[in-house]
mmCIF file of C-alpha atoms and ligand atoms in Angstrom:
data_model
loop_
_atom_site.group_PDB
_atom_site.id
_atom_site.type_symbol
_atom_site.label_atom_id
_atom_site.label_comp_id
_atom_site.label_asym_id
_atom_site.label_seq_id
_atom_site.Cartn_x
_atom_site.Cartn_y
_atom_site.Cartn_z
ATOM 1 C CA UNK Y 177 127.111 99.981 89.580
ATOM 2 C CA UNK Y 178 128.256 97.149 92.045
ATOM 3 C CA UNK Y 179 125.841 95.064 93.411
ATOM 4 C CA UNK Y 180 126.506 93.839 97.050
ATOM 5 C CA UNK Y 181 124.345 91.520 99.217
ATOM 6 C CA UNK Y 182 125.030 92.751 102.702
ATOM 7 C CA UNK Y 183 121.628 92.224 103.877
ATOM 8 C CA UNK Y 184 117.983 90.360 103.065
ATOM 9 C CA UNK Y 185 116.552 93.975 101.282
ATOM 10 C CA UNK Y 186 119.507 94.351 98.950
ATOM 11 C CA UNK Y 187 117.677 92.242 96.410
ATOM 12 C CA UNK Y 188 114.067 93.987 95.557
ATOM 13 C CA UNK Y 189 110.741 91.239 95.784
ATOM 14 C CA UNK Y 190 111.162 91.079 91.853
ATOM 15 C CA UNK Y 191 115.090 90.614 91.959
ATOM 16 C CA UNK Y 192 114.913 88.188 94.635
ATOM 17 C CA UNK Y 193 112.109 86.100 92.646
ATOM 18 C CA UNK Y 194 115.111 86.381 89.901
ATOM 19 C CA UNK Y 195 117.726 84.520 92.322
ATOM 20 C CA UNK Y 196 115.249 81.885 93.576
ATOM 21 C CA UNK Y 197 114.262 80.728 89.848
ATOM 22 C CA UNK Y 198 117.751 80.747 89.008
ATOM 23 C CA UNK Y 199 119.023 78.787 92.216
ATOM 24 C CA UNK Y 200 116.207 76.204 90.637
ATOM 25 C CA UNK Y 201 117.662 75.888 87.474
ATOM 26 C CA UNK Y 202 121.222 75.771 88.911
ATOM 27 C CA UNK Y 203 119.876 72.649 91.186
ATOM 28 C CA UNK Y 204 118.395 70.866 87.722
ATOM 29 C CA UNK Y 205 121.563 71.524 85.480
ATOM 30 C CA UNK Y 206 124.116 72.317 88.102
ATOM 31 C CA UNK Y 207 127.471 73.104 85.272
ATOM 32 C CA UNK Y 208 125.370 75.247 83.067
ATOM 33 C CA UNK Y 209 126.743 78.514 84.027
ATOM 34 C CA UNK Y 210 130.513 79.584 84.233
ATOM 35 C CA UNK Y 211 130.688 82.665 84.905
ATOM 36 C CA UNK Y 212 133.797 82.619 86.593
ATOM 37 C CA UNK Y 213 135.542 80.008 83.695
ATOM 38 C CA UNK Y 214 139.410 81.319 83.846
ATOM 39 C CA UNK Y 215 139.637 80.276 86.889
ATOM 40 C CA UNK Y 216 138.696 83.999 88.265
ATOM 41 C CA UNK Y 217 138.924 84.146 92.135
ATOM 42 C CA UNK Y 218 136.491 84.413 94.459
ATOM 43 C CA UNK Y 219 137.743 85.906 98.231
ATOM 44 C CA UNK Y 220 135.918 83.451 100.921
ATOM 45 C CA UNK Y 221 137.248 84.922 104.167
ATOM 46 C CA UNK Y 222 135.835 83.439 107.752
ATOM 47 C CA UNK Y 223 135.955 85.071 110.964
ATOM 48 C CA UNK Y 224 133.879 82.627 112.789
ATOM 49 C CA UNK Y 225 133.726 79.160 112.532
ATOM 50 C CA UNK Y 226 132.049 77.672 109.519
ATOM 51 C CA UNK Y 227 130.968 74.072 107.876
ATOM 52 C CA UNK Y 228 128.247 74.607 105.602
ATOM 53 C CA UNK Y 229 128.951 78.100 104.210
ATOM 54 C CA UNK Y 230 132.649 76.822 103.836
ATOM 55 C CA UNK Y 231 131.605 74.058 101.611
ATOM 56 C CA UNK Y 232 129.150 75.098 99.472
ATOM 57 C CA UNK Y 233 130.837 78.318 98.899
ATOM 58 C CA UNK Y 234 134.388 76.580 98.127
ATOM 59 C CA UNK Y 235 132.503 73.512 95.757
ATOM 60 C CA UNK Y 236 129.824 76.161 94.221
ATOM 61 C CA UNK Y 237 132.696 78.630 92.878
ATOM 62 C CA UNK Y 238 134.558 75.787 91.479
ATOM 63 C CA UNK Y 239 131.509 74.683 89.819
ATOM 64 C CA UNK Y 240 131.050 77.715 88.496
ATOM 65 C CA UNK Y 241 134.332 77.652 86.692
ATOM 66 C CA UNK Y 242 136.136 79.845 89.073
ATOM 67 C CA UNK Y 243 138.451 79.199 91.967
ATOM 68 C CA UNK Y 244 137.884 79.807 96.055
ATOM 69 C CA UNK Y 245 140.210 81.562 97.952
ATOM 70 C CA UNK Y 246 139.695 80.700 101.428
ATOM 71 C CA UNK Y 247 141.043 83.011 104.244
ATOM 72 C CA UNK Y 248 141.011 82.533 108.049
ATOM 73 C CA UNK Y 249 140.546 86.628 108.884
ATOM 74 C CA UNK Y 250 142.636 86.183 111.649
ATOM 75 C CA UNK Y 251 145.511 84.610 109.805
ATOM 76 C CA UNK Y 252 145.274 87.946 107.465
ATOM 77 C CA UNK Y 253 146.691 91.380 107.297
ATOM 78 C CA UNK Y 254 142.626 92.190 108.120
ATOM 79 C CA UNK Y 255 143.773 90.287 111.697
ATOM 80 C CA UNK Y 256 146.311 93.132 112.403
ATOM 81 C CA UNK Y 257 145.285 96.781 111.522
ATOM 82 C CA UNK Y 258 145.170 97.090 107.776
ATOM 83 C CA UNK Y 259 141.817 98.988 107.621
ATOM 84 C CA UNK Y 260 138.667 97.385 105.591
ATOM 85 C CA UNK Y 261 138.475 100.113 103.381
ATOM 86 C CA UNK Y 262 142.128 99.266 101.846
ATOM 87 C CA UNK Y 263 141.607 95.296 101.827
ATOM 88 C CA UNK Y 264 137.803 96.053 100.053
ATOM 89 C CA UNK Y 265 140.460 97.701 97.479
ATOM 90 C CA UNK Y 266 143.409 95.613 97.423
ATOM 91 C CA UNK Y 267 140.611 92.301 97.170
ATOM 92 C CA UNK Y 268 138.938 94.005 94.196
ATOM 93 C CA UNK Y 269 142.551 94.056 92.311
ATOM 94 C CA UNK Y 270 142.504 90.077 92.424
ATOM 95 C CA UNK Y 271 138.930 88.624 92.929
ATOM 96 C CA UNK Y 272 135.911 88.739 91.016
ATOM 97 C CA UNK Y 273 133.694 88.486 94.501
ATOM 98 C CA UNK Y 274 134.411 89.019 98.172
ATOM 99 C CA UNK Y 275 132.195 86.461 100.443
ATOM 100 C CA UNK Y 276 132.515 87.137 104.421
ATOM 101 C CA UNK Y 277 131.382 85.485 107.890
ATOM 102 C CA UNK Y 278 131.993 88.357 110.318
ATOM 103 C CA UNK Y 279 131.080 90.293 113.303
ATOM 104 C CA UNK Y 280 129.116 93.609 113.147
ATOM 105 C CA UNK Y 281 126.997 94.692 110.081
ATOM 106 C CA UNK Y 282 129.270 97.858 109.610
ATOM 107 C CA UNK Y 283 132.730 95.512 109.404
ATOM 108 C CA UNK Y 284 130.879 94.411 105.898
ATOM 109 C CA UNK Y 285 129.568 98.227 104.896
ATOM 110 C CA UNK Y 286 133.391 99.313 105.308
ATOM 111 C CA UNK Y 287 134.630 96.956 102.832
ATOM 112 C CA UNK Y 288 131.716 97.680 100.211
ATOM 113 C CA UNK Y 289 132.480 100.984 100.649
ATOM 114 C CA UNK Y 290 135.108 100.109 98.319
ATOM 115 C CA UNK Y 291 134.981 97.292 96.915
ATOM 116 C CA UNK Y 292 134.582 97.657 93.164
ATOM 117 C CA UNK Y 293 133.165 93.879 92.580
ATOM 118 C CA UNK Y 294 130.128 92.530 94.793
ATOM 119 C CA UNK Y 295 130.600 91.611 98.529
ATOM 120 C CA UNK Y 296 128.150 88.748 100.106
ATOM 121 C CA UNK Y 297 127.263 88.216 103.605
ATOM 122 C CA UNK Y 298 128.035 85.313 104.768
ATOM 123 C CA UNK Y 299 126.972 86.255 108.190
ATOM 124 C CA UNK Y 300 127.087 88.946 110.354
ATOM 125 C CA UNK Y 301 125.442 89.442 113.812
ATOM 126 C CA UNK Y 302 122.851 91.110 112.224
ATOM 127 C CA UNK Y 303 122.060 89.162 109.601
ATOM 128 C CA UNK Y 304 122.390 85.597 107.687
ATOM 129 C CA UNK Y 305 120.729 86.530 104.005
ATOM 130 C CA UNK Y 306 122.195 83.767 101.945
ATOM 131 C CA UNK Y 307 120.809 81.085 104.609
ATOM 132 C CA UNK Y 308 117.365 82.534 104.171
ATOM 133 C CA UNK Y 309 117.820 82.436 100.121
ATOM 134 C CA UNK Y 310 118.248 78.729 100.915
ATOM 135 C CA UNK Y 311 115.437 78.979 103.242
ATOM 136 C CA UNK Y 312 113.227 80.506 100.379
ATOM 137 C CA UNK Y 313 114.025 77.623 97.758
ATOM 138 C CA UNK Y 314 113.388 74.461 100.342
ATOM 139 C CA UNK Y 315 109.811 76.421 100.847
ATOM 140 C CA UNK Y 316 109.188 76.473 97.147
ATOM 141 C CA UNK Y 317 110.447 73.099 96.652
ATOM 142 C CA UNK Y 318 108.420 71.491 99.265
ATOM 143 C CA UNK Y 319 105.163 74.051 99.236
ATOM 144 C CA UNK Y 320 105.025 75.062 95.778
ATOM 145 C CA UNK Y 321 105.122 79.040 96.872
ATOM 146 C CA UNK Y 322 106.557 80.888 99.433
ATOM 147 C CA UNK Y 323 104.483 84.007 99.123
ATOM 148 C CA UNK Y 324 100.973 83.944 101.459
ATOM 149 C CA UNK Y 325 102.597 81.052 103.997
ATOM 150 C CA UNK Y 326 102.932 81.681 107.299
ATOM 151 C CA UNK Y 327 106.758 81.284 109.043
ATOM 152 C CA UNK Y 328 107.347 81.407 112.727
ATOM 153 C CA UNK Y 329 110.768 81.147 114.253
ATOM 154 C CA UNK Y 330 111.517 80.679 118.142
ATOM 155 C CA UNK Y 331 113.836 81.300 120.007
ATOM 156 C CA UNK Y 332 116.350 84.654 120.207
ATOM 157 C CA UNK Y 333 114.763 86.918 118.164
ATOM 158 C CA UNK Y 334 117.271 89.623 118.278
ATOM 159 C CA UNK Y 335 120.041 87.301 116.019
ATOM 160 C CA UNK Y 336 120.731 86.891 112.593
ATOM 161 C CA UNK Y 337 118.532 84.195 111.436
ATOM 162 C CA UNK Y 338 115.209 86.268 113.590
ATOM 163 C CA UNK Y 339 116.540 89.313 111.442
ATOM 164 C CA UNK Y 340 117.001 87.677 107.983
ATOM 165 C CA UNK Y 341 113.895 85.636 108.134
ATOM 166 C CA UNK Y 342 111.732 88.741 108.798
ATOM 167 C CA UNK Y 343 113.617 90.489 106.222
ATOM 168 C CA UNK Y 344 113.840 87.789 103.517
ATOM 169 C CA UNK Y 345 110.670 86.255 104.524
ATOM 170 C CA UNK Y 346 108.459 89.667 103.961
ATOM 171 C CA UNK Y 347 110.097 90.489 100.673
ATOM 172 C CA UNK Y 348 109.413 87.101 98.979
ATOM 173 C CA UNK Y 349 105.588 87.977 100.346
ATOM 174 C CA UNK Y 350 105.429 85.572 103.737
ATOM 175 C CA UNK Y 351 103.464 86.746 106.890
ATOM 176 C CA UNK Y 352 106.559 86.360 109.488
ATOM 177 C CA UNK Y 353 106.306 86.188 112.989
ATOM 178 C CA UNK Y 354 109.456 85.932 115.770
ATOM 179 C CA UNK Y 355 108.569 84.836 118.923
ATOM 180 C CA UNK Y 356 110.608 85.330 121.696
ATOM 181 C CA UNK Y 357 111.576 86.170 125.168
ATOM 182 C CA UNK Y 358 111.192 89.761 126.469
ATOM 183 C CA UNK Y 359 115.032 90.948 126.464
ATOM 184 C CA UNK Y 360 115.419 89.150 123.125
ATOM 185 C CA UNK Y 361 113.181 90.447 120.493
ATOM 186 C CA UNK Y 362 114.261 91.824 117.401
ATOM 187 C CA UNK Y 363 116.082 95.031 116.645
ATOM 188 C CA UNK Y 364 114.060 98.031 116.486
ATOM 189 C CA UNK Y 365 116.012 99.384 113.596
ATOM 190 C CA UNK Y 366 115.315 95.748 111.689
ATOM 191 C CA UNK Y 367 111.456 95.930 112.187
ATOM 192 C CA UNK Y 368 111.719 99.465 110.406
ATOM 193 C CA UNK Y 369 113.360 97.905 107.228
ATOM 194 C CA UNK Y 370 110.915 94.977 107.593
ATOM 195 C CA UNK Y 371 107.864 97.118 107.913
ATOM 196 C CA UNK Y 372 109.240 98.793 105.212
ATOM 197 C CA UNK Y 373 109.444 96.188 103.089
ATOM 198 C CA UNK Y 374 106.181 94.034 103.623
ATOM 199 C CA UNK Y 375 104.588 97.656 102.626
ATOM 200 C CA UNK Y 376 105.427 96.939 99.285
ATOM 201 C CA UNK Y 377 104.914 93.146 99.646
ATOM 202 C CA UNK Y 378 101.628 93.028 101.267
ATOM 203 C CA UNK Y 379 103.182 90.446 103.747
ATOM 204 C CA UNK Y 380 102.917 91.302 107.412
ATOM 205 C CA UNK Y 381 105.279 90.730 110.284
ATOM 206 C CA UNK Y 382 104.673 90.419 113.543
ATOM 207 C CA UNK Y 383 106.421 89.932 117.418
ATOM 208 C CA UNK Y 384 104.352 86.979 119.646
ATOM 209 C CA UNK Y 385 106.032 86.670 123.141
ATOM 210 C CA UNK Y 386 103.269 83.347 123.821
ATOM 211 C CA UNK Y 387 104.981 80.650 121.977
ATOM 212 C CA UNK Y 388 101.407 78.770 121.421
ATOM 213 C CA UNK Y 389 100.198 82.185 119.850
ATOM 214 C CA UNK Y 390 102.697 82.257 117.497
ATOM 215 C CA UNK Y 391 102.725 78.472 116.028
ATOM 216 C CA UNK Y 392 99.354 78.681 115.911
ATOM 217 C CA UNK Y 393 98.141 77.097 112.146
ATOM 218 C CA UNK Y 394 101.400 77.713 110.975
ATOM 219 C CA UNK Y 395 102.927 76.445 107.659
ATOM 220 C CA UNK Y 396 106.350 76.544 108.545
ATOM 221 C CA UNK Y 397 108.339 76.535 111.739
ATOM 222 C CA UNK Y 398 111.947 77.563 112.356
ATOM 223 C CA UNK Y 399 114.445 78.132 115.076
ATOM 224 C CA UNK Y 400 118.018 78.394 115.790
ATOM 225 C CA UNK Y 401 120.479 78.149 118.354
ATOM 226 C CA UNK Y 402 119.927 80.045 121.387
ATOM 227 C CA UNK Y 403 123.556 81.354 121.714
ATOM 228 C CA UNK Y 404 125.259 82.442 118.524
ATOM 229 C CA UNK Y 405 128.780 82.932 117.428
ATOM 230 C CA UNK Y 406 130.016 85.547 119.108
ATOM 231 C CA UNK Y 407 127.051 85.941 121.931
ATOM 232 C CA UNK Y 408 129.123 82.973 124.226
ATOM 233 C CA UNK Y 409 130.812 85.760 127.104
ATOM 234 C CA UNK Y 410 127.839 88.329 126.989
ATOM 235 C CA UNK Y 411 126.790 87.200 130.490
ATOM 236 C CA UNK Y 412 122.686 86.631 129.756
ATOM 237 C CA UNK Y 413 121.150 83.477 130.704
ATOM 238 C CA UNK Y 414 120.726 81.904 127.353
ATOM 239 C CA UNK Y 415 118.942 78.556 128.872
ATOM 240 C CA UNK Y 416 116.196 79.463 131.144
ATOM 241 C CA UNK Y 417 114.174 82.143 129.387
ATOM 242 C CA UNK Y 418 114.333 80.088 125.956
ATOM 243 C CA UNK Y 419 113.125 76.939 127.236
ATOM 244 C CA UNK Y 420 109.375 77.712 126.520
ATOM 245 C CA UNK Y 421 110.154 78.295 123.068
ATOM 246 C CA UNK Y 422 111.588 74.744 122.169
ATOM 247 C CA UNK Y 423 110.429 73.317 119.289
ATOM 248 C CA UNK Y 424 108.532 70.230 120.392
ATOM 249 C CA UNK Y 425 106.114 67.597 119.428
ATOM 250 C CA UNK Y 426 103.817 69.903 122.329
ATOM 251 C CA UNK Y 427 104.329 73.006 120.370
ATOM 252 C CA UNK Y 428 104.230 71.784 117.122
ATOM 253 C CA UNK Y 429 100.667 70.093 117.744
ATOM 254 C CA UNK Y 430 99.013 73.849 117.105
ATOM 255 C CA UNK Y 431 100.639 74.276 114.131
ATOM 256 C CA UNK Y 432 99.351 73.721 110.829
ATOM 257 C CA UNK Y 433 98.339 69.572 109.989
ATOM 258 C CA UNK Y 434 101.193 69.897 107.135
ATOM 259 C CA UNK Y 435 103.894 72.045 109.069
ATOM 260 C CA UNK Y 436 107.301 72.303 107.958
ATOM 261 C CA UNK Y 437 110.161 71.885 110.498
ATOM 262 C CA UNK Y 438 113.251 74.165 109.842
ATOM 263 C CA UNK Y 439 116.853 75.105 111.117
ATOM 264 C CA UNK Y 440 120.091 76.243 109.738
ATOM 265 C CA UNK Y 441 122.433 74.126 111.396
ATOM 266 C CA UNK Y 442 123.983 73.156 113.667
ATOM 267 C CA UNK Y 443 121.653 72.203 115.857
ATOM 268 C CA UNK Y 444 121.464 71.656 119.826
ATOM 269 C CA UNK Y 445 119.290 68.581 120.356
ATOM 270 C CA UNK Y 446 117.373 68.946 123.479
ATOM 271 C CA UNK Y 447 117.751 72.729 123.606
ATOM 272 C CA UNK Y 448 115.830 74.630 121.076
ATOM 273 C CA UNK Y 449 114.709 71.493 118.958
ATOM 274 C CA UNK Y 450 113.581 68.155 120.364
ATOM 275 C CA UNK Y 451 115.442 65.387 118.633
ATOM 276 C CA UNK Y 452 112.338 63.921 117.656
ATOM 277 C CA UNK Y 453 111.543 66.579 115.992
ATOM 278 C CA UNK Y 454 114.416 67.519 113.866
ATOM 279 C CA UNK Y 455 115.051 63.584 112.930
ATOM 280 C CA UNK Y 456 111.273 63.263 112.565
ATOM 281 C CA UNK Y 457 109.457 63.510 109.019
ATOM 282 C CA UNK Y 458 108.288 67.202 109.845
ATOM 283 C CA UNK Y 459 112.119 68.320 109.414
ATOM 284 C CA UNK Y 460 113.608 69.352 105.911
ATOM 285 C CA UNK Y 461 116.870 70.951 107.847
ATOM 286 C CA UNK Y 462 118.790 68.589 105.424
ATOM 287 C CA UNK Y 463 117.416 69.770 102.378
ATOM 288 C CA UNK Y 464 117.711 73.236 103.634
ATOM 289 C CA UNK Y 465 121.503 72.728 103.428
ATOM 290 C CA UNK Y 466 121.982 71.571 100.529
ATOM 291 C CA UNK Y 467 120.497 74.645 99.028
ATOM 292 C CA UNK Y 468 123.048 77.122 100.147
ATOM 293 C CA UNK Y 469 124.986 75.747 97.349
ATOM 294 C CA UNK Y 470 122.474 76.363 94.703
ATOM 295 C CA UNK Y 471 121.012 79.647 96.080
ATOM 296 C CA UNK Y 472 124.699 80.743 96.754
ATOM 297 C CA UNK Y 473 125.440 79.552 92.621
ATOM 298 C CA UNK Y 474 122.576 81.682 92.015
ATOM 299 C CA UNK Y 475 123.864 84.989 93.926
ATOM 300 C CA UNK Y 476 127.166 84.740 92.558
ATOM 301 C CA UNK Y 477 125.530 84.521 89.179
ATOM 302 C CA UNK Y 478 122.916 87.316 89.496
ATOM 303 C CA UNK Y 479 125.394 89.983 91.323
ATOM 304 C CA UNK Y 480 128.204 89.233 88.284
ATOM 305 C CA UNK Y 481 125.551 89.541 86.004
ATOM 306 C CA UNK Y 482 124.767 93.073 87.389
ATOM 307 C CA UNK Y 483 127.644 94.417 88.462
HETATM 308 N N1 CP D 742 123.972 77.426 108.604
HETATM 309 C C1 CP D 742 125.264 77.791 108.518
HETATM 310 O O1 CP D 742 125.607 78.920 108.136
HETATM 311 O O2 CP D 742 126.144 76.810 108.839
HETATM 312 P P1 CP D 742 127.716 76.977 109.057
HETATM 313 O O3 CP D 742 127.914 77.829 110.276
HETATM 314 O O4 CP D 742 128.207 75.566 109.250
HETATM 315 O O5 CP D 742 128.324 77.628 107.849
HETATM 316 N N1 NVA D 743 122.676 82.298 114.718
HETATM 317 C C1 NVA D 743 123.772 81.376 114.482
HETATM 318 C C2 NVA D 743 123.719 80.854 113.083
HETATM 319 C C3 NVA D 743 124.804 79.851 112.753
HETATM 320 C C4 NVA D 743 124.779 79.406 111.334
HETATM 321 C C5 NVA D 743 125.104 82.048 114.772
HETATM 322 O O1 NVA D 743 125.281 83.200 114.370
HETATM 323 O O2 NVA D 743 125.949 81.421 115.409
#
């Protein structure tokens, strides 16, 4: 059967563990695997804007032995009215993996639906799982474990990264909390999966609106932007309400002694992060993305391996 990763729980703990040892070992000896020798092609299609996930997707498949085929959405039949479900089929014919930056969760379902060779995430609006595999190994690297540590990310809790660092976070065994404004907390529908989830973990996962509350002692600390692709025209004041959850020297002083500073990228200096803060020696955001290449080597890897 295929194996997609469409979101943070389509990897178990134990296969997850799998992916995060292997994105190690892929760091250390970075030509070791070819899985994709031939060149086979790998679909990399982008309907939002991209630099990271462009790059380390394009240079990690051509390490891997294969080559990238990258594709503005827009520029593609997918831009007109050919349906998901027939370019999920018509991909499959010529690509050994489908990776995709999109819009709504379901866009990606349609085109697993049938796809016959795995599909990745490489965003949605719901979710950001290969960021928060990268996530996962700059934790390891720098704390020696992910599972037991405590993560707290600020700022809108209802986006992607909130999402996929609850999800990912709980099944690698972390005690997550999302703190955030009122009309911006996390999806009801999310916390299910995550609840879920930490069941089986033993992790825990909790919603703080008090900033203070929720950095307090710890380990790691993460935000994001406060307006994500796609949220720019939705009319909601995306300033005001955030600005007590900036990530601050202020804020950071009730954090653990040894707290790690994280983001995604790109960053809004003097919005949700303090430049101080993200330039200071608390910040690994650097690190953190250099490791979507070796996580994403590691996917790509695992899902051919089990597909
Ligand atoms: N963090 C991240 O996904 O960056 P890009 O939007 O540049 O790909
Ligand atoms: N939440 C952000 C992440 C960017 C990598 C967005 O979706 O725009």
């Amino acid at each position: 059967m295929v194996r997609h990763f469409l979101r943070d729980d389509d990897l178990t703990p134990a296969e997850q563990t799998e992916v995060l040892a292997l994105a190690a070992e892929v760091k250390r000896d970075p030509f070791a695997h070819r899985p994709l020798e031939g060149p086979h092609g790998v679909g990399v299609i982008f309907d939002k804007n991209s630099t990271r996930t462009r790059f380390s997707f394009e240079v990690g498949i051509a390490q891997l032995g294969g080559h990238a085929v990258i594709v503005d959405g827009k520029s593609s039949q997918m831009g007109r009215d050919e349906t998901l479900e027939d370019t999920g089929r018509v991909l499959s014919r010529f690509v050994r993996a489908i990776v995709w930056r999109t819009f709504g969760q379901e866009r990606l379902e349609a085109m697993a639906s049938t796809a016959t060779v795995p599909v990745v995430n490489a965003l949605s609006t719901e979710f950001h799982p290969c960021q928060v595999l990268a996530d996962l190994q700059t934790i390891i690297e720098h704390k020696g474990t992910a599972a037991g540590l405590s993560m707290t990310y600020l700022g809108d809790g209802a986006n992607n990264m909130a999402h996929s660092l609850l999800l990912g976070g709980v099944t690698a065994g972390m005690n997550v909390t999302v703190s955030s404004p009122e009309q911006f907390r996390p999806a009801p529908w999310v916390l299910d999966a995550v609840a879920a989830r930490a069941a089986q973990t033993g992790a825990t996962a909790r919603v703080e609106g008090d900033p203070h509350a929720a950095v307090a002692g710890a380990d790691i600390v993460v935000t994001d932007t406060w307006t994500s692709m796609g949220d720019e025209g939705d009319g909601l004041d995306r300033v005001a309400p955030f600005r007590p959850y900036q990530v601050n020297d202020a804020l950071l002083a009730g954090a653990a002694d040894d707290v790690m500073v994280m983001h995604c990228l790109p960053a809004h200096r003097g919005e949700e992060i303090t430049a101080d803060v993200i330039d200071g020696p608390r910040s690994v955001v650097f690190d953190e993305a250099q490791n979507r290449l070796h996580a994403q080597k590691a996917l790509l890897i695992w899902l051919l391996e089990h597909s």
